[in-house]
XYZ file of C-alpha atoms in Angstrom:
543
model
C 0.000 0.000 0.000
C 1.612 3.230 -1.177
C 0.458 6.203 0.342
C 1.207 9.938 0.711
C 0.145 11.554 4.022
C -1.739 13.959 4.970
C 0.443 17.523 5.809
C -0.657 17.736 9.220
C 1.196 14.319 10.111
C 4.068 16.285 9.792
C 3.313 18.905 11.919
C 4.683 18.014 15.529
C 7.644 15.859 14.315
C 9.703 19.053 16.054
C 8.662 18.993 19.097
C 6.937 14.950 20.025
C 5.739 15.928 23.579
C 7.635 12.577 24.624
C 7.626 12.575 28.778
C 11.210 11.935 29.925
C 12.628 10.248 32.517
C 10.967 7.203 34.331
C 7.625 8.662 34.154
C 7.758 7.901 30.320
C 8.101 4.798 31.029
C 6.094 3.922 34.043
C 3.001 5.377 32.954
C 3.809 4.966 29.377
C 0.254 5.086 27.217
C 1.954 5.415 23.931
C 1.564 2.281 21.734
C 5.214 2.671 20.852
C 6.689 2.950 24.569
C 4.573 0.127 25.866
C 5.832 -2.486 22.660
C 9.249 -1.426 23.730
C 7.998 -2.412 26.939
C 6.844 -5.522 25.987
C 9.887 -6.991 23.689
C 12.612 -5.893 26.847
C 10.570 -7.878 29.459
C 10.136 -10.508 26.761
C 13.923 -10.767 25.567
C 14.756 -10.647 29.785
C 12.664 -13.898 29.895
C 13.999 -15.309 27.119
C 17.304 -14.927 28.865
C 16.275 -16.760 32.033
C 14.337 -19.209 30.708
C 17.326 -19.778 28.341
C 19.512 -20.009 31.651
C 17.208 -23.270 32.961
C 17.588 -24.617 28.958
C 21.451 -24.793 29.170
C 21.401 -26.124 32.803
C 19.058 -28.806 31.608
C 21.300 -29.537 28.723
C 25.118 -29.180 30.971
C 22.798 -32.052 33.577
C 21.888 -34.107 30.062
C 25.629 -33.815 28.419
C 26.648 -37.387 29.929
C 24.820 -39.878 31.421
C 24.776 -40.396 35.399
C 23.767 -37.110 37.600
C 26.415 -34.400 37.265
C 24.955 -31.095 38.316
C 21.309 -31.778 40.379
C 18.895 -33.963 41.538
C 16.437 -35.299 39.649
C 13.980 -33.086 41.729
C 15.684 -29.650 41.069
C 15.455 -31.181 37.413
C 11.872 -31.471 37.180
C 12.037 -27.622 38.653
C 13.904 -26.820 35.660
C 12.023 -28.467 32.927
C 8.878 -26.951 34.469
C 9.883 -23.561 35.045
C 11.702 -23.682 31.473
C 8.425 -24.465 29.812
C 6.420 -21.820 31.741
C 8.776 -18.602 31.285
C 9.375 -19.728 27.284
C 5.537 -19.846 26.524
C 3.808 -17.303 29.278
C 7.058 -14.711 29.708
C 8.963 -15.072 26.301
C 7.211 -15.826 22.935
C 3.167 -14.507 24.001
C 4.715 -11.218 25.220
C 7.073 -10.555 22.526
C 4.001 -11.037 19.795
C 2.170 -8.458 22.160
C 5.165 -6.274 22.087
C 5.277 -6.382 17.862
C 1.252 -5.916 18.265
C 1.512 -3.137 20.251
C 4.268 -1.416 17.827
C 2.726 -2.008 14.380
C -1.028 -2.650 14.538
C -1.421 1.048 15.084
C 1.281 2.137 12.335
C -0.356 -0.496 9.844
C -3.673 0.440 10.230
C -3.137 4.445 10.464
C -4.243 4.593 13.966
C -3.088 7.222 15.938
C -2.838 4.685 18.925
C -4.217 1.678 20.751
C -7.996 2.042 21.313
C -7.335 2.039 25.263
C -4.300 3.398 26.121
C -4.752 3.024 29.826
C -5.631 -0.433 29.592
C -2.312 -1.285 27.473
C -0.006 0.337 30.208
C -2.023 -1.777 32.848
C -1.695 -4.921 31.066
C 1.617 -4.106 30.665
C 2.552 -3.874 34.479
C 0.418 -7.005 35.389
C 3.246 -8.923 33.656
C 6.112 -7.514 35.825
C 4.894 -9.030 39.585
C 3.605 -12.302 37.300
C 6.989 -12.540 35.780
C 8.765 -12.059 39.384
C 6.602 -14.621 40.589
C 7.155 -17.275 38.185
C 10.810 -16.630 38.153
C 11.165 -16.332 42.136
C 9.360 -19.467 43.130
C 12.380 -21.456 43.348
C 12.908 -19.847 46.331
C 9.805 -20.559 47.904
C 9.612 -24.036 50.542
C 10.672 -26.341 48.687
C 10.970 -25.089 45.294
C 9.849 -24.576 41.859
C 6.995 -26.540 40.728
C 8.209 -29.859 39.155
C 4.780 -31.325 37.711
C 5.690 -30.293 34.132
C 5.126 -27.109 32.291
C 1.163 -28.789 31.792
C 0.491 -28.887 35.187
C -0.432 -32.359 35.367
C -2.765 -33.606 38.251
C -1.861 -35.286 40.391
C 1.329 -34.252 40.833
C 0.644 -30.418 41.371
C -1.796 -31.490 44.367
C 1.386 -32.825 45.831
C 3.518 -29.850 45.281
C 4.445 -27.226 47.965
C 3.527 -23.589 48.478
C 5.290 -22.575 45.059
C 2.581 -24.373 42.912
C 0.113 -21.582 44.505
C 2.401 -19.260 43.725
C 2.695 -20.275 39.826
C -1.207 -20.578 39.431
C -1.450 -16.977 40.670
C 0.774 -15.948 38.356
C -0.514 -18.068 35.724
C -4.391 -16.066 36.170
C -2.222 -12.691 36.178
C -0.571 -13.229 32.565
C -4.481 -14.706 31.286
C -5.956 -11.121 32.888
C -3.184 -9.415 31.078
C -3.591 -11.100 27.532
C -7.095 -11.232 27.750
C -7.047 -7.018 27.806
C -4.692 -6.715 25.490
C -6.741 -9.390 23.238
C -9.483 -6.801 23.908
C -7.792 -3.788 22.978
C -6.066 -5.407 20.026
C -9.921 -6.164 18.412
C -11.259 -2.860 19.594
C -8.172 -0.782 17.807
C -8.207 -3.378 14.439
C -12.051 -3.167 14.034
C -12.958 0.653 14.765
C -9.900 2.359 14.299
C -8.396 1.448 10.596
C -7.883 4.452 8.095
C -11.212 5.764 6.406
C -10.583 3.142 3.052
C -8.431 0.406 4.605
C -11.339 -2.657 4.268
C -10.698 -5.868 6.138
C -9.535 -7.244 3.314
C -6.879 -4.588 2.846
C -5.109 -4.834 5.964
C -1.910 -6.377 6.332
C -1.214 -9.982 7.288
C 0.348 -9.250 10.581
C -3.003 -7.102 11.544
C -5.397 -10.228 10.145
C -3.206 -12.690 12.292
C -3.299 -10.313 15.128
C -7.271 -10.239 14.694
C -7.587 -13.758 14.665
C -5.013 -14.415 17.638
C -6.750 -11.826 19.582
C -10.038 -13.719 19.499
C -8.346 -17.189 20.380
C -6.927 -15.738 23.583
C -10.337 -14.399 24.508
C -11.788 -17.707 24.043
C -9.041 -20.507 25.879
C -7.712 -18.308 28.915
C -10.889 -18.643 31.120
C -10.274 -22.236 30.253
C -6.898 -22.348 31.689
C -7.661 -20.280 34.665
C -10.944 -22.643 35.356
C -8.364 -25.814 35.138
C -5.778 -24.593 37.456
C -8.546 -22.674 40.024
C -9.811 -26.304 40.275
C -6.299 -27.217 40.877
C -6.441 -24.841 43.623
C -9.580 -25.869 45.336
C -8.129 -29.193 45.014
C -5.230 -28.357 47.304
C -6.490 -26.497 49.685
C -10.568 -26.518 49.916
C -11.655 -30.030 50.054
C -12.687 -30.407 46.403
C -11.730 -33.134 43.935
C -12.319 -32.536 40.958
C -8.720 -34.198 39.709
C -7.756 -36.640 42.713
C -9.144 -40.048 42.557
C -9.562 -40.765 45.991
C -12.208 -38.628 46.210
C -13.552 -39.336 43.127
C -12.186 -37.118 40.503
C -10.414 -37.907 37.621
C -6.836 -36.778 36.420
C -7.604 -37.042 32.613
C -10.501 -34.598 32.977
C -7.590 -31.725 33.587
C -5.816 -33.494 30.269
C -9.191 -32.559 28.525
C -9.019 -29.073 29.842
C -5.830 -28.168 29.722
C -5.615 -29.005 25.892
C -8.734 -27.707 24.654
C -6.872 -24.400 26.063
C -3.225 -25.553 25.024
C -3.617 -26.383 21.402
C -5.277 -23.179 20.516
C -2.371 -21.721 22.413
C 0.094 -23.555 20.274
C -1.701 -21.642 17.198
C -1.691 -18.269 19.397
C 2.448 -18.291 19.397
C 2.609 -18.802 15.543
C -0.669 -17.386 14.031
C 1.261 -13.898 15.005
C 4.592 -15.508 13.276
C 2.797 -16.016 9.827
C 1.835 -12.351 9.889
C 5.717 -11.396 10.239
C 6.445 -13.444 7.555
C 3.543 -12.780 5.262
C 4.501 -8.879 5.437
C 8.526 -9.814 5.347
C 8.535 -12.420 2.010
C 6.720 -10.082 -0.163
C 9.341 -7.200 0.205
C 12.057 -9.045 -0.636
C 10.599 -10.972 -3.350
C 9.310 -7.314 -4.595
C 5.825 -9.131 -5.641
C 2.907 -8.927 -4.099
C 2.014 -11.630 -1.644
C 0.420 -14.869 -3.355
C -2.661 -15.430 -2.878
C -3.553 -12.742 -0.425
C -7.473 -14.087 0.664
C -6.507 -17.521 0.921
C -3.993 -16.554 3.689
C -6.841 -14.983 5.277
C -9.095 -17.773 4.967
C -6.282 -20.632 5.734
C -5.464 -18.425 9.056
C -9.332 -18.224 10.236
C -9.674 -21.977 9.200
C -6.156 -23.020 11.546
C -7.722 -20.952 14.092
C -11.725 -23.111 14.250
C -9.741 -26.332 13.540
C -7.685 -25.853 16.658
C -10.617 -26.360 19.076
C -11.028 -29.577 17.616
C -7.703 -31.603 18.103
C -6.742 -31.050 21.739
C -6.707 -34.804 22.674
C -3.738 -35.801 20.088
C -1.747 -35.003 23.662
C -3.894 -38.117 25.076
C -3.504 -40.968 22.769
C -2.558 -42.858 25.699
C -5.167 -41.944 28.026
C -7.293 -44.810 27.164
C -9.065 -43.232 24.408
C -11.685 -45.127 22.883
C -10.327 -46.423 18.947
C -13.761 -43.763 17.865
C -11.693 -40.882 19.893
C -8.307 -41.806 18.292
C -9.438 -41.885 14.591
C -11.290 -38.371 14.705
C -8.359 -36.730 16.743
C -6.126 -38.247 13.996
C -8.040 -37.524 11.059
C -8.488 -33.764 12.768
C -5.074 -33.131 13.269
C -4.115 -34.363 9.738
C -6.791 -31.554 8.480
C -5.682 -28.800 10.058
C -1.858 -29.746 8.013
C -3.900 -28.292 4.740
C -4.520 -24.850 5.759
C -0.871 -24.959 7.311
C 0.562 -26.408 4.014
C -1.727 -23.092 1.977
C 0.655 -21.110 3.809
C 4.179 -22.245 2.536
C 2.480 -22.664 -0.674
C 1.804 -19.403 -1.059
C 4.932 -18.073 0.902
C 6.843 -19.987 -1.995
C 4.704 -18.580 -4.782
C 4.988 -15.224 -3.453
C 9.100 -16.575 -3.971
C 8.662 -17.751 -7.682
C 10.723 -15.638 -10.055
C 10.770 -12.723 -7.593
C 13.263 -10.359 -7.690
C 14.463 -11.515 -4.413
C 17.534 -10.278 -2.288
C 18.331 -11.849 1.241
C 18.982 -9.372 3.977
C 18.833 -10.475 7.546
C 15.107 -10.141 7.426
C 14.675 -12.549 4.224
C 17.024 -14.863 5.557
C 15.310 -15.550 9.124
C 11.683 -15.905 7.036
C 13.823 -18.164 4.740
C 15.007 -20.370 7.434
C 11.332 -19.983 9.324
C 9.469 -21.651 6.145
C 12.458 -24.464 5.706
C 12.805 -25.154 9.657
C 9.317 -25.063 10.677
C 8.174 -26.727 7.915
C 10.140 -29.783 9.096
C 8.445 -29.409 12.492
C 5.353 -29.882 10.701
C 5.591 -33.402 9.052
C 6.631 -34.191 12.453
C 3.426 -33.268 13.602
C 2.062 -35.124 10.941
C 3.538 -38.347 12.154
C 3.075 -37.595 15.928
C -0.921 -37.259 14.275
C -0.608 -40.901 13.601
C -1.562 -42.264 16.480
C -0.309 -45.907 16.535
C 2.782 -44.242 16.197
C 2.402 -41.281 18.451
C 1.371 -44.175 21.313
C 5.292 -45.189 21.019
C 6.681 -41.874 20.910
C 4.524 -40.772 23.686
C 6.773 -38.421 25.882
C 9.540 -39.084 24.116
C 12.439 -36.636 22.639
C 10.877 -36.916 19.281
C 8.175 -34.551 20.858
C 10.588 -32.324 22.268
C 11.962 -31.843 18.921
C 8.605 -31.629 17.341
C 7.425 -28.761 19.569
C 11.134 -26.966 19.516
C 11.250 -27.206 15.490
C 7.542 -25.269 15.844
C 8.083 -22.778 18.628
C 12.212 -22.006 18.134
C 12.280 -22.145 14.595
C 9.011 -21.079 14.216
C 7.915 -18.351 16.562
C 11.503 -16.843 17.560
C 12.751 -17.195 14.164
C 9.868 -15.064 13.051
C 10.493 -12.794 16.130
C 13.812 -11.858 14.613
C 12.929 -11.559 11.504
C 10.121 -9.309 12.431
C 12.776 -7.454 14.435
C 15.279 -6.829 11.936
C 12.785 -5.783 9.267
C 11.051 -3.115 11.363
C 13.842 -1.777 13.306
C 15.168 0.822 11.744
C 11.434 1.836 11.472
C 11.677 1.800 15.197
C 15.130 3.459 16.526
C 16.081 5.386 13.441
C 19.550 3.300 12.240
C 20.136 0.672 10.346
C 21.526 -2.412 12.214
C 24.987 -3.856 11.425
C 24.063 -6.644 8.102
C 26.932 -8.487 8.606
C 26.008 -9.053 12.384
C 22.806 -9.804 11.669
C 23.745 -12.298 9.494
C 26.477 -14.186 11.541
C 23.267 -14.215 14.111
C 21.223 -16.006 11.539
C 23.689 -18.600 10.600
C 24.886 -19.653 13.895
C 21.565 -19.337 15.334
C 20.110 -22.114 12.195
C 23.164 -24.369 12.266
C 23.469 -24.640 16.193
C 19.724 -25.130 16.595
C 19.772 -28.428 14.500
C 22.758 -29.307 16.249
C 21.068 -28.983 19.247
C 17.307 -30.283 18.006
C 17.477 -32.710 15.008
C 19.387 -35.262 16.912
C 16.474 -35.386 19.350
C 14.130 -37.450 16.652
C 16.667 -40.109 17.072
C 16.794 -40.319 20.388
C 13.104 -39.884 20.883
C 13.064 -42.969 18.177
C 15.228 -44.906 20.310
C 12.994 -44.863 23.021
C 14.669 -41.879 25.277
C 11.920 -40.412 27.572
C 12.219 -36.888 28.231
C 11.957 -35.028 31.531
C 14.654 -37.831 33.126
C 17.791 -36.202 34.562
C 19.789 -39.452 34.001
C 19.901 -42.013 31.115
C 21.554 -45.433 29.813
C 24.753 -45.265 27.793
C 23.260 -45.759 24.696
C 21.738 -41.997 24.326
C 25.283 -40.259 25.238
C 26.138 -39.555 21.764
C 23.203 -37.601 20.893
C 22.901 -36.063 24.221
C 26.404 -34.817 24.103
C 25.499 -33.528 20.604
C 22.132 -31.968 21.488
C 23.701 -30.124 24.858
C 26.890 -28.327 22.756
C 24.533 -27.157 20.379
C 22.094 -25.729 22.787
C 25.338 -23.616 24.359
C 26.401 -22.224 21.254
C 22.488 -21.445 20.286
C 22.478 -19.538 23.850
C 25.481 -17.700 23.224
C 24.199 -16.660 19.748
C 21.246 -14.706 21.364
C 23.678 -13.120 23.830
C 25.851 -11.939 20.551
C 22.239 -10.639 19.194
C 21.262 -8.634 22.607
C 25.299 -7.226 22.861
C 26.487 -6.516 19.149
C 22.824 -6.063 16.967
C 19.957 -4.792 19.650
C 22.348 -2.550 22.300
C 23.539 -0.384 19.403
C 20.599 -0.245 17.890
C 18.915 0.762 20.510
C 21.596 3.408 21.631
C 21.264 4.880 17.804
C 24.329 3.229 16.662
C 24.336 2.907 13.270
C 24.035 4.314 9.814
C 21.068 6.787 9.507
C 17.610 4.409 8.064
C 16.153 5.698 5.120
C 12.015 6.528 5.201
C 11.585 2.819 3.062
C 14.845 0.774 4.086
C 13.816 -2.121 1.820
C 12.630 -0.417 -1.127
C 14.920 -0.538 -4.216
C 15.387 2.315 -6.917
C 12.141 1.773 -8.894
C 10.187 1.686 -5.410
C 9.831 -1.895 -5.219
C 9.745 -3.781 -1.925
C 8.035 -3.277 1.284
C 4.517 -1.833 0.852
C 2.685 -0.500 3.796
C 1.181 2.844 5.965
C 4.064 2.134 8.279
C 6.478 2.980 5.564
C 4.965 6.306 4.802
C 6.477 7.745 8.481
C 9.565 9.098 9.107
C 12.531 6.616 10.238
C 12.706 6.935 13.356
C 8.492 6.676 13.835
C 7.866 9.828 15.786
C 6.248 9.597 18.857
C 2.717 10.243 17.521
C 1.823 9.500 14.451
C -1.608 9.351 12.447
C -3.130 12.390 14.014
C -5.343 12.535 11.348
C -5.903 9.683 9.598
C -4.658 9.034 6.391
C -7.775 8.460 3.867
C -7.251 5.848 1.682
C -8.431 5.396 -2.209
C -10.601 2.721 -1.801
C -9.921 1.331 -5.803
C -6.210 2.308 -5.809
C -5.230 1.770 -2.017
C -3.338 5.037 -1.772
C -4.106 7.864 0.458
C -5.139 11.052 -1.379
C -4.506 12.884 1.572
C-alpha cells in the first residue's frame, strides 16, 4: 500500500511531547513505549528461561547425575516451559502488536491506552513470581510445564504461587486481546477494508479472538487445581472421586489453541517480510486470510492428540487423527503461497529474508513431524519421548523466535532510526540455524530410540546424541547473547548508519509496501493524528 500523508502528520515531528525520565516509562500510554515495553521484558525472559535450557542440557551432556537432583530437574524443565511460553514468545508477539497494529492500520494509537499500560505492568509481579518461586519451601513446581494432576496437588507452596501468576498473565492477555480487536475493528484508516489490511493485523485479529476464548479455560483448570489443594474439592484426585484425565481434557482444549496463538502472530511477520524481498505482491492474499481463520476453528477440535494414551476409545483416536491431519492443509496453503509469493521474484536476502527463509524451511520440518506424531499408533510409542521435544522446539524455536527476529530486523530501523549492522545480523542467523539443528534434530533419534524426556539421568546408549544436542544448545544460547550485545544494544543506543524513510525499497520503489512505511525513520512519537484516507480502488491515500 503506497500512500502519501496527509500535511498535518508532519506537523509536531519538532517537538513529540515525549515525557522523559521514568515517568515515560512507568506510565507509558503510547503504543510505541509500551511495545518497547513488551519486547525488553520478553527478551529478559527469554534470557532466564534460556539459563534453565542450558542447565538442563550441561545435567543431560553425559549420562549419570552431574549437576542436580532429579527433583531440582523437574524444577527446571517446568519452570523452562512456563517462562518460554507465558514470559517469552506470548509477550514478545504483544510487544510487535503493540508497535505495528497502530502504524499499519493508520491509527493514531491503541484504542485504550490506559488499559495497554495496565496490562503491561500485570506482567512484571507475574513474571517475578514465576521466576522467584524457586525460592519458595521447597521449590519450583516440578509437575511439568502442563500442570499435570496429580502431581501439582502434591507440590508445595510454590505451585500456589505459579497458578497466581498463571491467572495474572491470562488477565493481562485477555485485555490486550481486547484492545487489540477494539483498535483493528474501529480504528483502521477511512478506506483500509478488512480485506486490505496487512497480514500481521489479520493474524493479530484472529489471535486476539483465540486468547479471549481458551484463557478462562486455563484459569478454570488450574482454580480447580487450587480448590483441590487447599478446599476439600476433587475434581482431579481419585480418591475422592475425581479424575486426572478430565484436567488433560481441559488443559488441551486451552493448550492447542495456544500452540496456534504463538505462531498465528509468526505467519503475519512473515507474510509482510517475504513479499518485500521478493518485490511481488504476496500470493494469494485471501486464501492466507481464509487458511489463518480456518487453523484458528480447527484448533478447538484436536486437543486430545496429547492423550492418545489416556485410554481413548479407537472412535476418539481416529477423529483426533483424522483432525489433526486436516488442520496440516490450511498450514501447508501457507508455505504454498509463501513460496509462490518466492517464484521468479526479484528476491535479495537481507537479515530479514534470511530468518523468514530459514522460518518456512525449519518449521516446515516441524510440521511433518506433527504429521507423524498425528498418527496415532505411532504417536502411542513416541509418547513423551524426545521426538516430541523436537517436534514442539522445530515449531516454537524455529518457528515463533525465528519469526520474532525476523520481524525485528525488518522493522527496526522503522523503530530506533539506524540501520543495524548486516553483517552481524547475518552471523546471528547462521549460527543461530546451524546450532539449533545441532542442538534439536538429533532429538528425533533419540526420541526414536525410546529416550523419555523429563529424566535427569539415562543409559549409555543416548550419550552420543545427548552430548550432541547439549553443545549445540550452548552455542544457540550464546548466539542470542551476541544478538542482545552486538545487533539490539547499538541499535537501541542509535548506533548505526542513519535508516532511510523505506529501508527495503529498491530504486524503482519496489519492496516493502505499507502505511508504516509512509512515516519518518525513526516513527515519531505520535503519528496518524489525522488519519490518512485511503483510495478505496487504488489503495493510496489522497490525503
Amino acid at each position: 500500500m503506497s500512500a502519501v500523508l496527509d500535511h498535518h502528520d508532519h506537523a509536531h515531528d519538532d517537538h513529540d511531547h515525549a515525557p522523559s525520565g521514568w515517568r515515560r516509562w512507568v506510565y507509558a500510554t503510547n503504543h510505541k513505549d509500551i511495545g518497547t515495553l513488551y519486547l525488553l521484558f520478553s527478551f529478559t525472559m527469554l534470557m532466564i528461561g534460556g539459563i534453565l535450557a542450558l542447565l538442563i542440557r550441561a545435567e543431560l551432556f553425559q549420562p549419570g547425575l552431574q549437576l542436580v537432583n532429579p527433583e531440582l530437574f523437574n524444577q527446571f524443565t517446568t519452570m523452562h516451559g512456563l517462562i518460554m511460553v507465558f514470559g517469552a514468545i506470548m509477550p514478545a508477539f504483544v510487544g510487535f502488536a503493540n508497535w505495528m497494529i497502530p502504524l499499519q492500520i493508520g491509527a493514531a494509537d491503541m484504542a485504550f491506552a490506559r488499559m495497554n499500560n495496565f496490562s503491561f505492568w500485570l506482567m512484571i509481579p507475574a513474571g517475578l513470581m514465576l521466576a522467584g518461586s524457586f525460592f519458595m519451601p521447597g521449590g519450583a513446581p516440578a509437575a511439568g510445564w502442563t500442570l499435570y494432576a496429580p502431581l501439582t496437588l502434591q507440590m508445595g507452596p510454590s505451585m500456589d504461587a505459579g497458578i497466581f501468576a498463571m491467572h495474572i498473565l491470562g488477565a493481562s492477555s485477555i485485555m490486550g486481546s481486547i484492545n487489540i480487536i477494539v483498535t483493528i475493528l474501529n480504528m483502521r484508516a477511512p478506506g483500509m477494508t478488512l480485506m486490505k489490511m496487512p497480514m500481521f493485523v489479520w493474524t493479530w485479529l484472529i489471535t486476539a479472538y483465540l486468547l479471549i476464548a481458551v484463557m478462562p479455560v486455563l484459569a478454570g483448570a488450574i482454580t480447580m487445581t487450587l480448590t483441590d489443594r487447599h478446599f476439600g474439592t476433587s475434581f482431579f484426585n481419585p480418591a475422592g472421586g475425581g479424575d486426572p484425565v478430565m484436567y488433560q481434557h481441559i488443559f488441551w482444549f486451552f493448550g492447542h489453541p495456544e500452540v496456534y496463538i504463538m505462531i498465528l502472530p509468526a505467519f503475519g511477520i512473515i507474510s509482510q517480510i517475504v513479499p518485500a524481498f521478493a518485490r511481488k505482491k504476496l500470493f494469494g492474499y485471501a486464501s492466507m486470510v481464509y487458511a489463518t481463520s480456518s487453523i484458528a476453528i480447527l484448533s478447538f477440535i484436536v486437543w486430545a492428540h496429547h492423550m492418545f494414551t489416556t485410554g481413548m476409545p479407537v472412535t476418539g483416536q481416529l477423529f483426533f487423527m483424522y483432525a489433526t491431519m486436516l488442520i496440516a492443509v490450511p498450514t501447508a496453503v501457507k508455505i504454498f503461497n509463501w513460496i509462490a509469493t518466492m517464484w521468479r521474484g526479484s528476491m535479495t536476502f537481507e537479515t530479514p529474508m534470511l530468518f523468514a527463509v530459514g522460518f518456512i524451511f525449519v518449521f516446515t520440518m516441524g510440521g511433518f513431524t506433527g504429521l507423524i506424531l498425528a498418527m496415532a499408533p505411532i504417536d502411542i510409542q513416541l509418547q513423551d519421548t524426545y521426538y516430541v521435544v523436537a517436534h514442539f522446539h522445530y515449531v516454537l524455536v524455529a518457528g515463533s523466535l525465528f519469526a520474532l527476529f525476523a520481524g525485528f530486523y525488518y522493522w527496526a530501523p522503522k523503530w530506533t532510526g539506524v540501520m543495524y549492522n548486516e553483517g552481524r545480523g547475518k552471523i546471528h542467523f547462521w549460527w543461530s540455524l546451524i546450532s539449533f539443528n545441532v542442538t534439536f534434530f538429533p532429538m528425533h533419534f533419540l526420541g526414536l530410540a525410546g529416550m523419555p524426556r523429563r529424566y535427569a539421568d539415562y543409559p549409555m546408549q543416548f550419550a552420543d546424541f545427548n552430548a550432541l544436542a547439549s553443545v549445540g544448545g550452548f552455542f544457540f544460547g550464546f548466539a542470542q547473547v551476541f544478538f542482545f550485545l552486538f545487533v539490539v544494544l547499538p541499535c537501541m543506543r542509535g548506533h548505526g548508519a542513519k535508516a532511510p524513510q523505506r529501508p527495503w525499497n529498491d530504486a524503482d520503489g519496489a519492496g516493502a509496501e505499507g502505511l508504516e512505511w509512509e512515516v519518518a525513520s525513526p516513527a515519531p512519537f505520535h503519528t496518524f493524528e489525522n488519519p490518512p484516507k485511503l483510495d478505496v480502488t487504488a489503495t493510496r491515500v489522497i490525503g
